Amino acid sequence: MLTIDCRDVESIKSELVVYVSDQVAAIPTLKNHAFMLSSLNDEIIDKDIVITSIKEFLGSIGEGNNFAVISNNDIISIKSIYGKPIERDSLPNSDMFSCTHCGFLTRYEVELQNHMKLHYL
């Protein structure tokens, strides 16, 4: 399990978690200032692929040169080089629903409720 610290990129955390988890085929779990990635079948998640995915995403929004991606054991931090976090309108937290059992993410509460039923079959 990897933890990605997003304190300096809080406003784009929702978009970042979707992109990175898709790139590495991992289950994301949202936290207050971070997100965690768990593997689908207990394999070790390749940190290099996660770091590359984060850098690709930052580059795609024009912020690649303003942030460093630092790995320390199982924690990957995204730090502003110039001390200035990304400030832009983010999706409200209520727009994303996360499964408490496995971290499944969706924008639709009904879809989450249907997903949660699968855990109790």
PDB file of C-alpha atoms in Angstrom:
ATOM      1  CA  MET A   1       0.000   0.000   0.000  1.00  0.00           C
ATOM      2  CA  LEU A   2       1.334   3.414  -0.997  1.00  0.00           C
ATOM      3  CA  THR A   3       0.338   6.790   0.425  1.00  0.00           C
ATOM      4  CA  ILE A   4       0.473   9.860  -1.815  1.00  0.00           C
ATOM      5  CA  ASP A   5       0.688  13.133   0.145  1.00  0.00           C
ATOM      6  CA  CYS A   6      -1.233  15.830  -1.766  1.00  0.00           C
ATOM      7  CA  ARG A   7      -1.044  18.822   0.599  1.00  0.00           C
ATOM      8  CA  ASP A   8       0.449  21.109  -2.067  1.00  0.00           C
ATOM      9  CA  VAL A   9      -1.926  19.919  -4.801  1.00  0.00           C
ATOM     10  CA  GLU A  10      -5.101  19.604  -2.733  1.00  0.00           C
ATOM     11  CA  SER A  11      -7.266  21.338  -5.339  1.00  0.00           C
ATOM     12  CA  ILE A  12      -6.531  18.691  -7.994  1.00  0.00           C
ATOM     13  CA  LYS A  13      -6.446  15.633  -5.712  1.00  0.00           C
ATOM     14  CA  SER A  14      -9.699  14.154  -7.060  1.00  0.00           C
ATOM     15  CA  GLU A  15      -8.522  14.343 -10.658  1.00  0.00           C
ATOM     16  CA  LEU A  16      -5.061  13.064  -9.735  1.00  0.00           C
ATOM     17  CA  VAL A  17      -6.343  10.018  -7.836  1.00  0.00           C
ATOM     18  CA  VAL A  18      -8.489   8.929 -10.783  1.00  0.00           C
ATOM     19  CA  TYR A  19      -5.613   9.308 -13.258  1.00  0.00           C
ATOM     20  CA  VAL A  20      -2.961   7.572 -11.143  1.00  0.00           C
ATOM     21  CA  SER A  21      -5.151   4.687  -9.992  1.00  0.00           C
ATOM     22  CA  ASP A  22      -6.119   4.001 -13.612  1.00  0.00           C
ATOM     23  CA  GLN A  23      -2.471   4.049 -14.729  1.00  0.00           C
ATOM     24  CA  VAL A  24      -1.281   1.569 -12.103  1.00  0.00           C
ATOM     25  CA  ALA A  25      -4.490  -0.522 -11.836  1.00  0.00           C
ATOM     26  CA  ALA A  26      -4.817   0.053  -8.093  1.00  0.00           C
ATOM     27  CA  ILE A  27      -7.666   0.650  -5.665  1.00  0.00           C
ATOM     28  CA  PRO A  28      -7.643   4.242  -4.367  1.00  0.00           C
ATOM     29  CA  THR A  29      -8.771   5.361  -0.920  1.00  0.00           C
ATOM     30  CA  LEU A  30      -9.230   9.079  -0.287  1.00  0.00           C
ATOM     31  CA  LYS A  31      -7.906  10.696   2.894  1.00  0.00           C
ATOM     32  CA  ASN A  32      -8.014  14.344   4.022  1.00  0.00           C
ATOM     33  CA  HIS A  33      -4.719  15.477   2.488  1.00  0.00           C
ATOM     34  CA  ALA A  34      -3.654  12.308   0.709  1.00  0.00           C
ATOM     35  CA  PHE A  35      -4.812   9.184  -1.025  1.00  0.00           C
ATOM     36  CA  MET A  36      -3.719   5.593  -0.699  1.00  0.00           C
ATOM     37  CA  LEU A  37      -3.259   2.985  -3.403  1.00  0.00           C
ATOM     38  CA  SER A  38      -3.770  -0.728  -2.759  1.00  0.00           C
ATOM     39  CA  SER A  39      -3.074  -3.435  -5.289  1.00  0.00           C
ATOM     40  CA  LEU A  40      -5.903  -5.483  -6.735  1.00  0.00           C
ATOM     41  CA  ASN A  41      -4.381  -8.859  -5.887  1.00  0.00           C
ATOM     42  CA  ASP A  42      -1.832  -8.188  -3.130  1.00  0.00           C
ATOM     43  CA  GLU A  43       1.020  -7.525  -5.549  1.00  0.00           C
ATOM     44  CA  ILE A  44       3.536  -4.802  -4.806  1.00  0.00           C
ATOM     45  CA  ILE A  45       2.687  -1.534  -6.538  1.00  0.00           C
ATOM     46  CA  ASP A  46       5.610  -0.234  -8.594  1.00  0.00           C
ATOM     47  CA  LYS A  47       6.510   3.170  -7.095  1.00  0.00           C
ATOM     48  CA  ASP A  48       8.307   4.209 -10.275  1.00  0.00           C
ATOM     49  CA  ILE A  49       5.105   3.851 -12.305  1.00  0.00           C
ATOM     50  CA  VAL A  50       3.160   5.840  -9.686  1.00  0.00           C
ATOM     51  CA  ILE A  51       5.776   8.621  -9.713  1.00  0.00           C
ATOM     52  CA  THR A  52       5.811   8.685 -13.524  1.00  0.00           C
ATOM     53  CA  SER A  53       1.998   8.873 -13.594  1.00  0.00           C
ATOM     54  CA  ILE A  54       1.969  11.779 -11.139  1.00  0.00           C
ATOM     55  CA  LYS A  55       4.599  13.630 -13.179  1.00  0.00           C
ATOM     56  CA  GLU A  56       2.643  12.990 -16.412  1.00  0.00           C
ATOM     57  CA  PHE A  57      -0.517  14.360 -14.845  1.00  0.00           C
ATOM     58  CA  LEU A  58       1.240  17.464 -13.504  1.00  0.00           C
ATOM     59  CA  GLY A  59       2.836  17.987 -16.924  1.00  0.00           C
ATOM     60  CA  SER A  60      -0.546  17.681 -18.643  1.00  0.00           C
ATOM     61  CA  ILE A  61      -1.919  20.608 -16.624  1.00  0.00           C
ATOM     62  CA  GLY A  62       1.207  22.736 -17.102  1.00  0.00           C
ATOM     63  CA  GLU A  63       2.546  22.293 -13.549  1.00  0.00           C
ATOM     64  CA  GLY A  64       5.288  19.739 -14.210  1.00  0.00           C
ATOM     65  CA  ASN A  65       8.166  22.169 -13.610  1.00  0.00           C
ATOM     66  CA  ASN A  66       6.670  23.604 -10.400  1.00  0.00           C
ATOM     67  CA  PHE A  67       6.443  20.402  -8.346  1.00  0.00           C
ATOM     68  CA  ALA A  68       8.778  17.665  -7.172  1.00  0.00           C
ATOM     69  CA  VAL A  69       7.616  14.105  -6.574  1.00  0.00           C
ATOM     70  CA  ILE A  70       9.571  12.607  -3.677  1.00  0.00           C
ATOM     71  CA  SER A  71       9.502   8.966  -2.560  1.00  0.00           C
ATOM     72  CA  ASN A  72      10.307   7.987   1.024  1.00  0.00           C
ATOM     73  CA  ASN A  73       9.555   4.308   1.771  1.00  0.00           C
ATOM     74  CA  ASP A  74       5.813   3.841   1.163  1.00  0.00           C
ATOM     75  CA  ILE A  75       5.001   7.574   1.120  1.00  0.00           C
ATOM     76  CA  ILE A  76       5.174   9.629  -2.052  1.00  0.00           C
ATOM     77  CA  SER A  77       5.000  13.396  -1.520  1.00  0.00           C
ATOM     78  CA  ILE A  78       4.179  16.033  -4.094  1.00  0.00           C
ATOM     79  CA  LYS A  79       5.972  19.202  -3.030  1.00  0.00           C
ATOM     80  CA  SER A  80       5.938  22.670  -4.511  1.00  0.00           C
ATOM     81  CA  ILE A  81       9.421  23.745  -5.586  1.00  0.00           C
ATOM     82  CA  TYR A  82       8.597  27.420  -5.125  1.00  0.00           C
ATOM     83  CA  GLY A  83       6.434  27.031  -2.010  1.00  0.00           C
ATOM     84  CA  LYS A  84       3.214  27.857  -3.839  1.00  0.00           C
ATOM     85  CA  PRO A  85       0.459  25.212  -3.915  1.00  0.00           C
ATOM     86  CA  ILE A  86      -1.867  24.793  -6.888  1.00  0.00           C
ATOM     87  CA  GLU A  87      -4.817  27.122  -6.442  1.00  0.00           C
ATOM     88  CA  ARG A  88      -7.718  26.378  -8.691  1.00  0.00           C
ATOM     89  CA  ASP A  89     -11.306  25.409  -8.304  1.00  0.00           C
ATOM     90  CA  SER A  90     -11.521  21.767  -7.360  1.00  0.00           C
ATOM     91  CA  LEU A  91     -14.434  19.403  -7.477  1.00  0.00           C
ATOM     92  CA  PRO A  92     -16.355  19.582  -4.205  1.00  0.00           C
ATOM     93  CA  ASN A  93     -15.696  16.578  -1.989  1.00  0.00           C
ATOM     94  CA  SER A  94     -19.385  15.707  -2.096  1.00  0.00           C
ATOM     95  CA  ASP A  95     -19.005  14.941  -5.818  1.00  0.00           C
ATOM     96  CA  MET A  96     -16.877  11.884  -5.103  1.00  0.00           C
ATOM     97  CA  PHE A  97     -18.151   8.873  -3.168  1.00  0.00           C
ATOM     98  CA  SER A  98     -15.733   6.240  -1.897  1.00  0.00           C
ATOM     99  CA  CYS A  99     -16.417   2.680  -0.738  1.00  0.00           C
ATOM    100  CA  THR A 100     -15.273   2.209   2.847  1.00  0.00           C
ATOM    101  CA  HIS A 101     -14.435  -1.445   2.164  1.00  0.00           C
ATOM    102  CA  CYS A 102     -12.269  -1.288  -0.950  1.00  0.00           C
ATOM    103  CA  GLY A 103     -11.872   2.375  -1.978  1.00  0.00           C
ATOM    104  CA  PHE A 104     -14.031   2.163  -5.129  1.00  0.00           C
ATOM    105  CA  LEU A 105     -14.655   5.729  -6.384  1.00  0.00           C
ATOM    106  CA  THR A 106     -17.702   7.097  -8.154  1.00  0.00           C
ATOM    107  CA  ARG A 107     -19.442  10.405  -8.674  1.00  0.00           C
ATOM    108  CA  TYR A 108     -22.869   8.846  -8.178  1.00  0.00           C
ATOM    109  CA  GLU A 109     -24.244   7.942  -4.765  1.00  0.00           C
ATOM    110  CA  VAL A 110     -26.644   5.383  -6.253  1.00  0.00           C
ATOM    111  CA  GLU A 111     -23.761   3.599  -7.965  1.00  0.00           C
ATOM    112  CA  LEU A 112     -21.877   3.496  -4.648  1.00  0.00           C
ATOM    113  CA  GLN A 113     -24.909   2.038  -2.880  1.00  0.00           C
ATOM    114  CA  ASN A 114     -25.216  -0.671  -5.525  1.00  0.00           C
ATOM    115  CA  HIS A 115     -21.492  -1.372  -5.263  1.00  0.00           C
ATOM    116  CA  MET A 116     -21.683  -1.649  -1.457  1.00  0.00           C
ATOM    117  CA  LYS A 117     -24.375  -4.327  -1.789  1.00  0.00           C
ATOM    118  CA  LEU A 118     -21.819  -6.533  -3.560  1.00  0.00           C
ATOM    119  CA  HIS A 119     -19.714  -6.696  -0.396  1.00  0.00           C
ATOM    120  CA  TYR A 120     -22.608  -8.254   1.507  1.00  0.00           C
ATOM    121  CA  LEU A 121     -23.596 -11.011  -0.954  1.00  0.00           C
TER     122      LEU A 121
END
